[in-house]
PDB file of C-alpha atoms in Angstrom:
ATOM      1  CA  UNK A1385      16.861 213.086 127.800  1.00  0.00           C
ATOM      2  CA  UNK A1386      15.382 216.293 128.950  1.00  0.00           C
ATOM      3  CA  UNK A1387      14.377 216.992 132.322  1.00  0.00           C
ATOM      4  CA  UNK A1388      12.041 219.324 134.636  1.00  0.00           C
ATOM      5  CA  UNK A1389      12.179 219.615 137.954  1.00  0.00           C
ATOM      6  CA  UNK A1390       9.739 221.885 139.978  1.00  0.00           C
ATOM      7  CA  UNK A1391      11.407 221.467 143.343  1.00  0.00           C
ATOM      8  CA  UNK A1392       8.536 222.771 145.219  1.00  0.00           C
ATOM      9  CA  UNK A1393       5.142 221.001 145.535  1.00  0.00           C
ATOM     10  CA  UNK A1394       2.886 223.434 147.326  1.00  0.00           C
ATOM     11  CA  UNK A1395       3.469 227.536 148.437  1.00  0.00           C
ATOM     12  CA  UNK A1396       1.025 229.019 149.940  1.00  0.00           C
ATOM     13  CA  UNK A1397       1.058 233.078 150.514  1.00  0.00           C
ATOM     14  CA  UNK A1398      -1.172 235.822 151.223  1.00  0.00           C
ATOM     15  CA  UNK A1399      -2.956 237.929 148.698  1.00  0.00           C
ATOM     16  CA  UNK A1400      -0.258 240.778 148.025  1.00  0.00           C
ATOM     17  CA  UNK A1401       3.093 239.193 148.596  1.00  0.00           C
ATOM     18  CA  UNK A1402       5.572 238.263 145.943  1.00  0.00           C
ATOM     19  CA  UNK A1403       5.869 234.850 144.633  1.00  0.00           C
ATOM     20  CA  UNK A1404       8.043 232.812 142.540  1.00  0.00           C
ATOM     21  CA  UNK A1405       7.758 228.781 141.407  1.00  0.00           C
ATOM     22  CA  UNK A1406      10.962 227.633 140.576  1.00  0.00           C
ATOM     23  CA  UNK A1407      11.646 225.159 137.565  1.00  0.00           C
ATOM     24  CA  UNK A1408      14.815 223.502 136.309  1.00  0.00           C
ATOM     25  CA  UNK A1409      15.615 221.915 133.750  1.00  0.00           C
ATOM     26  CA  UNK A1410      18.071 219.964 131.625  1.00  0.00           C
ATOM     27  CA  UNK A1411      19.064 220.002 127.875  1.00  0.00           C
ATOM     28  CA  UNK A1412      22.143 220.549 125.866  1.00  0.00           C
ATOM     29  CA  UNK A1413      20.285 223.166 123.527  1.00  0.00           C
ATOM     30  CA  UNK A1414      19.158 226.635 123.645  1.00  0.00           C
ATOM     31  CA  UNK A1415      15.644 225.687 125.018  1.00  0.00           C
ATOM     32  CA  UNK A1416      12.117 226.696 124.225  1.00  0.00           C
ATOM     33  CA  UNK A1417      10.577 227.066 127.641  1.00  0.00           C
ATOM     34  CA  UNK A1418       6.394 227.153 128.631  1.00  0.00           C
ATOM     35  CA  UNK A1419       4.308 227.604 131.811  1.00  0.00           C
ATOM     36  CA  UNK A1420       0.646 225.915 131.989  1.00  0.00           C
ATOM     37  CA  UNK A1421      -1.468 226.347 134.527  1.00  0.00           C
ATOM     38  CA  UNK A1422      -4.788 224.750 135.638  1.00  0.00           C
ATOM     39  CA  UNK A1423      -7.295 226.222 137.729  1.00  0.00           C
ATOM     40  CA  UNK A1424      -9.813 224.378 139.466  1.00  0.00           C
ATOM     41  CA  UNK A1425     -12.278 222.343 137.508  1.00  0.00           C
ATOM     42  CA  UNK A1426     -10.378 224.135 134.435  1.00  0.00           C
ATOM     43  CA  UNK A1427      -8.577 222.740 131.648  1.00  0.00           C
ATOM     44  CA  UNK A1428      -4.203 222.815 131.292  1.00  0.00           C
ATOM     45  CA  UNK A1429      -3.555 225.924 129.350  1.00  0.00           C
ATOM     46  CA  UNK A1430      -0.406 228.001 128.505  1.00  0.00           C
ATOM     47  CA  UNK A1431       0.256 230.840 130.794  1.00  0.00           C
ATOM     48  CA  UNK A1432       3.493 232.119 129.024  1.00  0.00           C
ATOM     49  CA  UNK A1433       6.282 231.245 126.820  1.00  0.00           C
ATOM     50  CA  UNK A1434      10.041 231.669 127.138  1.00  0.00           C
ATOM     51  CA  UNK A1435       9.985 233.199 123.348  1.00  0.00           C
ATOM     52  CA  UNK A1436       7.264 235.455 123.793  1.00  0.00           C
ATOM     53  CA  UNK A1437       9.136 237.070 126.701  1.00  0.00           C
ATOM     54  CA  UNK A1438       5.541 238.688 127.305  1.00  0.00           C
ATOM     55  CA  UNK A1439       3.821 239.298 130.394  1.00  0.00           C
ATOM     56  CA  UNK A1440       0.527 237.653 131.753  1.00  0.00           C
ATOM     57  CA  UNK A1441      -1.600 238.140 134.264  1.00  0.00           C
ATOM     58  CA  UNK A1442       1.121 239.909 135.671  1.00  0.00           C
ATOM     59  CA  UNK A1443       3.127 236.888 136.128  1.00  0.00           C
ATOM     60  CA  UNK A1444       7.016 236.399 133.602  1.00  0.00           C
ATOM     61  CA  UNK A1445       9.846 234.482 133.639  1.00  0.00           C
ATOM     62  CA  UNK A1446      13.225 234.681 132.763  1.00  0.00           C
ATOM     63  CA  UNK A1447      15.501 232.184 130.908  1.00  0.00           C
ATOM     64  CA  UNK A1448      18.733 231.809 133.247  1.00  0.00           C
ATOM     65  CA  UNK A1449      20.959 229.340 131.036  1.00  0.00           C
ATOM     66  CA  UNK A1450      23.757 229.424 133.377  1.00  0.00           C
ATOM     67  CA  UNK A1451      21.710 227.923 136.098  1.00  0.00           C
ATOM     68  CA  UNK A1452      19.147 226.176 133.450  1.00  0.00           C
ATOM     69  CA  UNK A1453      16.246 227.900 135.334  1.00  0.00           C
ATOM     70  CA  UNK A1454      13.181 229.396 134.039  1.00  0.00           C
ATOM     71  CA  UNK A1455      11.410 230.417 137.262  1.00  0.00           C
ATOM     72  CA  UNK A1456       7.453 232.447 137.304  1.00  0.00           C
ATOM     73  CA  UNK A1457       7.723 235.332 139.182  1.00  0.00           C
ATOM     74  CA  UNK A1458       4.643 237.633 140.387  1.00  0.00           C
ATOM     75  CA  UNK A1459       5.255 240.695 142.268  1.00  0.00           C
ATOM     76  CA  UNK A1460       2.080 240.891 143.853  1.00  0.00           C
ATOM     77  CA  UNK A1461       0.148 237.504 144.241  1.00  0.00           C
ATOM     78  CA  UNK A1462      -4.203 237.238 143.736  1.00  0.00           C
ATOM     79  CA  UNK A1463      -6.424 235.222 144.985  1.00  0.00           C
ATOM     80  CA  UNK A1464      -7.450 234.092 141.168  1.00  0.00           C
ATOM     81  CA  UNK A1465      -3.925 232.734 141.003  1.00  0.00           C
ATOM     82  CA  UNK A1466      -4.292 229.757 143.151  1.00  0.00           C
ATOM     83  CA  UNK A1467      -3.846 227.015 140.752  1.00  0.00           C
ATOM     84  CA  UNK A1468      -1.537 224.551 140.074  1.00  0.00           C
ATOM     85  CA  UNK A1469       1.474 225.343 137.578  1.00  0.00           C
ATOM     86  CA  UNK A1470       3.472 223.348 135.712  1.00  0.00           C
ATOM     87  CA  UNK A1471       6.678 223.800 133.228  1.00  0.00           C
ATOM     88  CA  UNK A1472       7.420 222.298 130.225  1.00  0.00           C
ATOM     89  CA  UNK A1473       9.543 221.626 127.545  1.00  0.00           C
ATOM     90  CA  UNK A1474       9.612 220.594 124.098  1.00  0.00           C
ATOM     91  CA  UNK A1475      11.191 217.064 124.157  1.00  0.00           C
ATOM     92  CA  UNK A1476      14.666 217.100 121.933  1.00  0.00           C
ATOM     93  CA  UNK A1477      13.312 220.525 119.951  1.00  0.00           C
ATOM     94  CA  UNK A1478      10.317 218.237 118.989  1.00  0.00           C
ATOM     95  CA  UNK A1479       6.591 218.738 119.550  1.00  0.00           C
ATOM     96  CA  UNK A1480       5.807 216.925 122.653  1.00  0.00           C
ATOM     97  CA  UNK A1481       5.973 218.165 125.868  1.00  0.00           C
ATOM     98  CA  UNK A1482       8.257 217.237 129.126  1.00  0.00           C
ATOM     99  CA  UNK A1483       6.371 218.489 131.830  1.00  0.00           C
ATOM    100  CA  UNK A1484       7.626 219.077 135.831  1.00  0.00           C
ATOM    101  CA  UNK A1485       5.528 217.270 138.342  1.00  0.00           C
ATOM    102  CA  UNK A1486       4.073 220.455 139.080  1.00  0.00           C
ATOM    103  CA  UNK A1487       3.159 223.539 141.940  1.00  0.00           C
ATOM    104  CA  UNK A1488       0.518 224.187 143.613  1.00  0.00           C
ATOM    105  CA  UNK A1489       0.221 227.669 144.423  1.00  0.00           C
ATOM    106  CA  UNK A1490      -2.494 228.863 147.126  1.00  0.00           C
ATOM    107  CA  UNK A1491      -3.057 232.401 147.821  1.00  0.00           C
ATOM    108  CA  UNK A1492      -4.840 233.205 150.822  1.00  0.00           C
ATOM    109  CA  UNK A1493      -6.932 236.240 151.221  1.00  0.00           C
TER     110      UNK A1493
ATOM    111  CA  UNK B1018     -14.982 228.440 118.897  1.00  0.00           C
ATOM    112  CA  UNK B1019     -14.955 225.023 120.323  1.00  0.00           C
ATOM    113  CA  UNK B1020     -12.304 224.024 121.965  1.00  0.00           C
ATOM    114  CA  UNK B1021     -10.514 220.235 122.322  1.00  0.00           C
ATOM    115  CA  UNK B1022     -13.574 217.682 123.751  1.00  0.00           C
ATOM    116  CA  UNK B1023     -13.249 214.643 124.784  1.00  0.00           C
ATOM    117  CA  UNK B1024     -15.448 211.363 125.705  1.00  0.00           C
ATOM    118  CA  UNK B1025     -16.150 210.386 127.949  1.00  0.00           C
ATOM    119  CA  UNK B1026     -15.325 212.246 130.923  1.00  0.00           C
ATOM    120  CA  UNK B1027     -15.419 209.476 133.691  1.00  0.00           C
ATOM    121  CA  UNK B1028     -14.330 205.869 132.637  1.00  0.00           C
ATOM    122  CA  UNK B1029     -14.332 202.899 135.348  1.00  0.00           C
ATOM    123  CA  UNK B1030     -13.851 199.627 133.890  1.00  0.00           C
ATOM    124  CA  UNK B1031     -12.473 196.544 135.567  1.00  0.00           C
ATOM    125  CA  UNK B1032      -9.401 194.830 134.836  1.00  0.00           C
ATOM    126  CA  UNK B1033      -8.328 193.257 131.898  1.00  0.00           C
ATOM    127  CA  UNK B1034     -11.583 195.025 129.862  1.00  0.00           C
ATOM    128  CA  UNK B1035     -10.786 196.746 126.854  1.00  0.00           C
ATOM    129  CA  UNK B1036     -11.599 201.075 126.716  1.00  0.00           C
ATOM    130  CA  UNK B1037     -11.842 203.553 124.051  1.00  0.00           C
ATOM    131  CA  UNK B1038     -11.180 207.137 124.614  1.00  0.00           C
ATOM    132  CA  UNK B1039     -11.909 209.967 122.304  1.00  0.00           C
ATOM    133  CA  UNK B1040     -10.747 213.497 121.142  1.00  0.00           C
ATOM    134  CA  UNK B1041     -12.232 216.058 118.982  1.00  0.00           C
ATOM    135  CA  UNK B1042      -9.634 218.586 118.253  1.00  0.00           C
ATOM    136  CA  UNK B1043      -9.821 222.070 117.380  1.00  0.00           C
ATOM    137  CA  UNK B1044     -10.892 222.276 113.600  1.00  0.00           C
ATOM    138  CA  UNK B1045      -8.337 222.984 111.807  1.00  0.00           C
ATOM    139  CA  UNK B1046      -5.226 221.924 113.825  1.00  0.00           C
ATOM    140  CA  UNK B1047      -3.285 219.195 112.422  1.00  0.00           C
ATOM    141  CA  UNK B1048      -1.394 218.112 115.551  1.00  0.00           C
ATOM    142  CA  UNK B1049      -2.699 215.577 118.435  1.00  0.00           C
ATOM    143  CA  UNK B1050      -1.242 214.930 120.836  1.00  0.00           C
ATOM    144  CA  UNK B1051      -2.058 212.614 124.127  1.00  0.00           C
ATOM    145  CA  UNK B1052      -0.579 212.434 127.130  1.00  0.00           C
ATOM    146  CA  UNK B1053      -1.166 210.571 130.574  1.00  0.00           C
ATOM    147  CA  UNK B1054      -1.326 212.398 134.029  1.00  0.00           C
ATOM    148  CA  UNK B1055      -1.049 210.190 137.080  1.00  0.00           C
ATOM    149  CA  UNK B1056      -2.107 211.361 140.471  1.00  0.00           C
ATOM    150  CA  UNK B1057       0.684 213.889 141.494  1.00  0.00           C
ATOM    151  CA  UNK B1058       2.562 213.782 138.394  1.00  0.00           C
ATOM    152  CA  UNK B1059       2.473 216.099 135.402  1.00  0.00           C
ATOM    153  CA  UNK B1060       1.419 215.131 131.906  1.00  0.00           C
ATOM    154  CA  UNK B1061       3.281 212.466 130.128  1.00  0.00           C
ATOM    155  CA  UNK B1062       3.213 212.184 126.240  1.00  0.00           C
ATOM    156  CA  UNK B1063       1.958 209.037 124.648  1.00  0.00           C
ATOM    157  CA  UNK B1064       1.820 209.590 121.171  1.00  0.00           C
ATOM    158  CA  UNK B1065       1.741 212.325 118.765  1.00  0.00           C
ATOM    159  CA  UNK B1066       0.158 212.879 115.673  1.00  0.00           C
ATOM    160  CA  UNK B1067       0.392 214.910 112.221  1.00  0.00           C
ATOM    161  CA  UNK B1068      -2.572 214.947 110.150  1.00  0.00           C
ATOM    162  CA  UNK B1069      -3.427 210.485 110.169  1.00  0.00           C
ATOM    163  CA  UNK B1070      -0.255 209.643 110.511  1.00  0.00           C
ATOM    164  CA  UNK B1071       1.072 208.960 114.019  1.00  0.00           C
ATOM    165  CA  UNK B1072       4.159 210.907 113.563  1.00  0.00           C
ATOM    166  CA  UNK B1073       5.792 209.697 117.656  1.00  0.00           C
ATOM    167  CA  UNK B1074       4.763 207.207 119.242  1.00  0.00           C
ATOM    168  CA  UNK B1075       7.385 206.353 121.713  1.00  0.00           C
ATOM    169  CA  UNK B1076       5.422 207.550 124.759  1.00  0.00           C
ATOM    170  CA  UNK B1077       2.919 204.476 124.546  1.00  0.00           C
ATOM    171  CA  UNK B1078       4.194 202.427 127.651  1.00  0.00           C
ATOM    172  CA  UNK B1079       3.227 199.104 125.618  1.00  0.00           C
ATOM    173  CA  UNK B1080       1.303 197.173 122.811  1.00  0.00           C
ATOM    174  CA  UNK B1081      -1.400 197.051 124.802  1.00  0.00           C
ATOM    175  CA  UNK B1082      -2.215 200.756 123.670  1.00  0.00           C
ATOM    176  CA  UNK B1083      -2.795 202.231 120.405  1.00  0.00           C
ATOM    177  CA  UNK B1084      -4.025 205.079 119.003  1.00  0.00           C
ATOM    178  CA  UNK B1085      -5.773 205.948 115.587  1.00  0.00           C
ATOM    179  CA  UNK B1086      -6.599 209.268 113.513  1.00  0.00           C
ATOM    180  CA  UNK B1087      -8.455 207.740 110.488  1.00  0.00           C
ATOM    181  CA  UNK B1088      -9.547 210.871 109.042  1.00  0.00           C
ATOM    182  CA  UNK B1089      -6.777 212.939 110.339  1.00  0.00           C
ATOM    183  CA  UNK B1090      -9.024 214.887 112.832  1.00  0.00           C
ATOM    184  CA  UNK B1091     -11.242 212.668 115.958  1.00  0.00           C
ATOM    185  CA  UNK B1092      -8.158 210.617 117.318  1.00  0.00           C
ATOM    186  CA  UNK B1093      -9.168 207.369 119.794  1.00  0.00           C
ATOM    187  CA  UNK B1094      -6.898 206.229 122.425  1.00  0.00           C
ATOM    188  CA  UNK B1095      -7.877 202.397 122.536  1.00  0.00           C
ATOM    189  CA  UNK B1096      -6.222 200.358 125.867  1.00  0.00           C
ATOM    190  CA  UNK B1097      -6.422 196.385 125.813  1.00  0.00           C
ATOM    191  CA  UNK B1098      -6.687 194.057 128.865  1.00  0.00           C
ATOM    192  CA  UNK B1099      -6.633 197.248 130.987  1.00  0.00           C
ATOM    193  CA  UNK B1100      -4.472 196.694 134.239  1.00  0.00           C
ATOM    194  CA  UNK B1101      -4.789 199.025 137.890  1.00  0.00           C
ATOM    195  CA  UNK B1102      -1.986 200.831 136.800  1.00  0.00           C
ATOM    196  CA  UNK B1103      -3.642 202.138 134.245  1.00  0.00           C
ATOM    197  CA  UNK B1104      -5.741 204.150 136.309  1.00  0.00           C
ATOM    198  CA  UNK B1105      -5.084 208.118 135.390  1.00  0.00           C
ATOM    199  CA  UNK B1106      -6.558 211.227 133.403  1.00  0.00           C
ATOM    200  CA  UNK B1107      -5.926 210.541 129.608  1.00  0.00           C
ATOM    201  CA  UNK B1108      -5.561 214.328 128.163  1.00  0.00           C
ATOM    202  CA  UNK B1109      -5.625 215.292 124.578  1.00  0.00           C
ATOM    203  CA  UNK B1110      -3.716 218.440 123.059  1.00  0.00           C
ATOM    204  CA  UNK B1111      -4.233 219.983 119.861  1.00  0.00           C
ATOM    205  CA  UNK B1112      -2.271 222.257 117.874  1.00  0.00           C
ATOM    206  CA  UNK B1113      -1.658 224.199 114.628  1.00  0.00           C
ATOM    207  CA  UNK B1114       0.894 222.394 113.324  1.00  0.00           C
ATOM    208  CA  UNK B1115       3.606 220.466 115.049  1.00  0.00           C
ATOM    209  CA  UNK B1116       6.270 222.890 115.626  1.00  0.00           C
ATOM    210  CA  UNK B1117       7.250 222.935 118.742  1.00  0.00           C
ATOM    211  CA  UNK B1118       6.522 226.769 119.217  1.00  0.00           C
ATOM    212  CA  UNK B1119       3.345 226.431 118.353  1.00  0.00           C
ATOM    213  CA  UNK B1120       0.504 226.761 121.752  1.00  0.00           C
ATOM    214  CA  UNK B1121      -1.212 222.982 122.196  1.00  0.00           C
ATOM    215  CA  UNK B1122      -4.892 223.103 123.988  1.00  0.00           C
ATOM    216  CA  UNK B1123      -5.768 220.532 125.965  1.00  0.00           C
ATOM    217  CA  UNK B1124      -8.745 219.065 126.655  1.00  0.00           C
ATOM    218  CA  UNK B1125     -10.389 218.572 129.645  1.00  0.00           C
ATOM    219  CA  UNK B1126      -9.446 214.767 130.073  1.00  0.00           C
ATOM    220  CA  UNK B1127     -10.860 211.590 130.794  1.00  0.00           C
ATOM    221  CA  UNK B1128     -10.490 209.993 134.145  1.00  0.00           C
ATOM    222  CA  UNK B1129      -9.711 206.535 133.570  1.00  0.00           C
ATOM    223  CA  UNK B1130     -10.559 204.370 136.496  1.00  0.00           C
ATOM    224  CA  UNK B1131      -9.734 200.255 136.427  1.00  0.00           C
ATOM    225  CA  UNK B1132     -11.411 198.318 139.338  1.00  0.00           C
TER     226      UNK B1132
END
């Protein structure tokens, strides 16, 4: 079955520094990857999608198949990123979503 | 446009009561989905829908849930005897259609409390 692992539970950093929230993940495929994010007393919505290979909010992420990572990378964290983040994947190329446990990032000012 | 709702926000009910939980999708989509978020965890898919049909249901954790989309649009989430464990936001996705590329919105949950 797949798998997502967010190793890291909570990062804190201050407003300007680089961040990245790692995510791993298992499947035999060629995998379609997605970041959510909720912000306080918001809903879960998408952030970005592996096939998009878009930027938003200044935040992307790269596909890595030989280490089956697909890590969010900011160069220069804001304050209006603290949230919690969490990766997903489409469960055996189907529609429902395997999510990790999740990150919470903090960015201090 | 409206986005996902759901009813009601806050549930607390005591064990072994029955609950109903309900989603109003985005018009037009013909996926639903819901999942299950425990404290600390990330969502967990229940069941999945396309159009009335429940299309996956292999996320219910037992026959003491069910789920029904008469009309192939307001979806209810119905839990039996309700146990502690039970306890959890209930969170309802919609989509355009059920490929797997395709964005889901959530809703903004229902906290599901069982004394």
């Amino acid at each position: 079955a797949q798998r997502v692992t967010q190793p890291e539970k909570l990062l804190s950093v201050f407003k300007g520094a680089p961040v990245e929230l790692k995510c791993n993940y298992s499947y035999s495929g060629s995998p379609e990857l997605f970041w959510y994010v909720q912000y306080s007393r918001q809903r879960l919505q998408l952030l970005l999608r592996h096939i998009s290979r878009e930027s938003i909010k200044g935040f992307t992420a790269d596909l890595n198949k030989g280490e089956t990572s697909f890590h969010l990378k900011k160069p220069f964290a804001q304050e209006e990123d603290s949230a919690m983040y969490y990766c997903a994947l489409p469960q055996g190329g189907s529609e429902k979503l395997v999510f990790g446990k999740g990150m919470k990032l903090t960015v201090n000012p | 446009g409206a986005g996902v709702s759901q009813t009601p926000s806050n549930k607390v009910t005591e064990k072994g009561k029955y609950v109903e939980l309900r989603c109003d999708p985005i018009s037009g989509h013909t996926a639903l989905y819901w999942y299950r978020q425990s404290l600390g965890q990330g969502p967990e898919f229940l069941i999945y829908f396309q159009g009335t049909g429940a299309a996956d249901d292999s996320g219910l954790p037992n026959d003491r849930f069910f789920a029904v989309r008469p009309e192939g649009s307001v979806s209810t989430l119905k839990i039996q005897r309700t146990e502690r464990g039970d306890s959890a936001v209930y969170l309802c996705a919609s989509s355009l259609s059920g490929d797997s590329y395709n964005e889901q919105f959530f809703g903004p949950g229902t906290r599901l409390t069982v004394l």
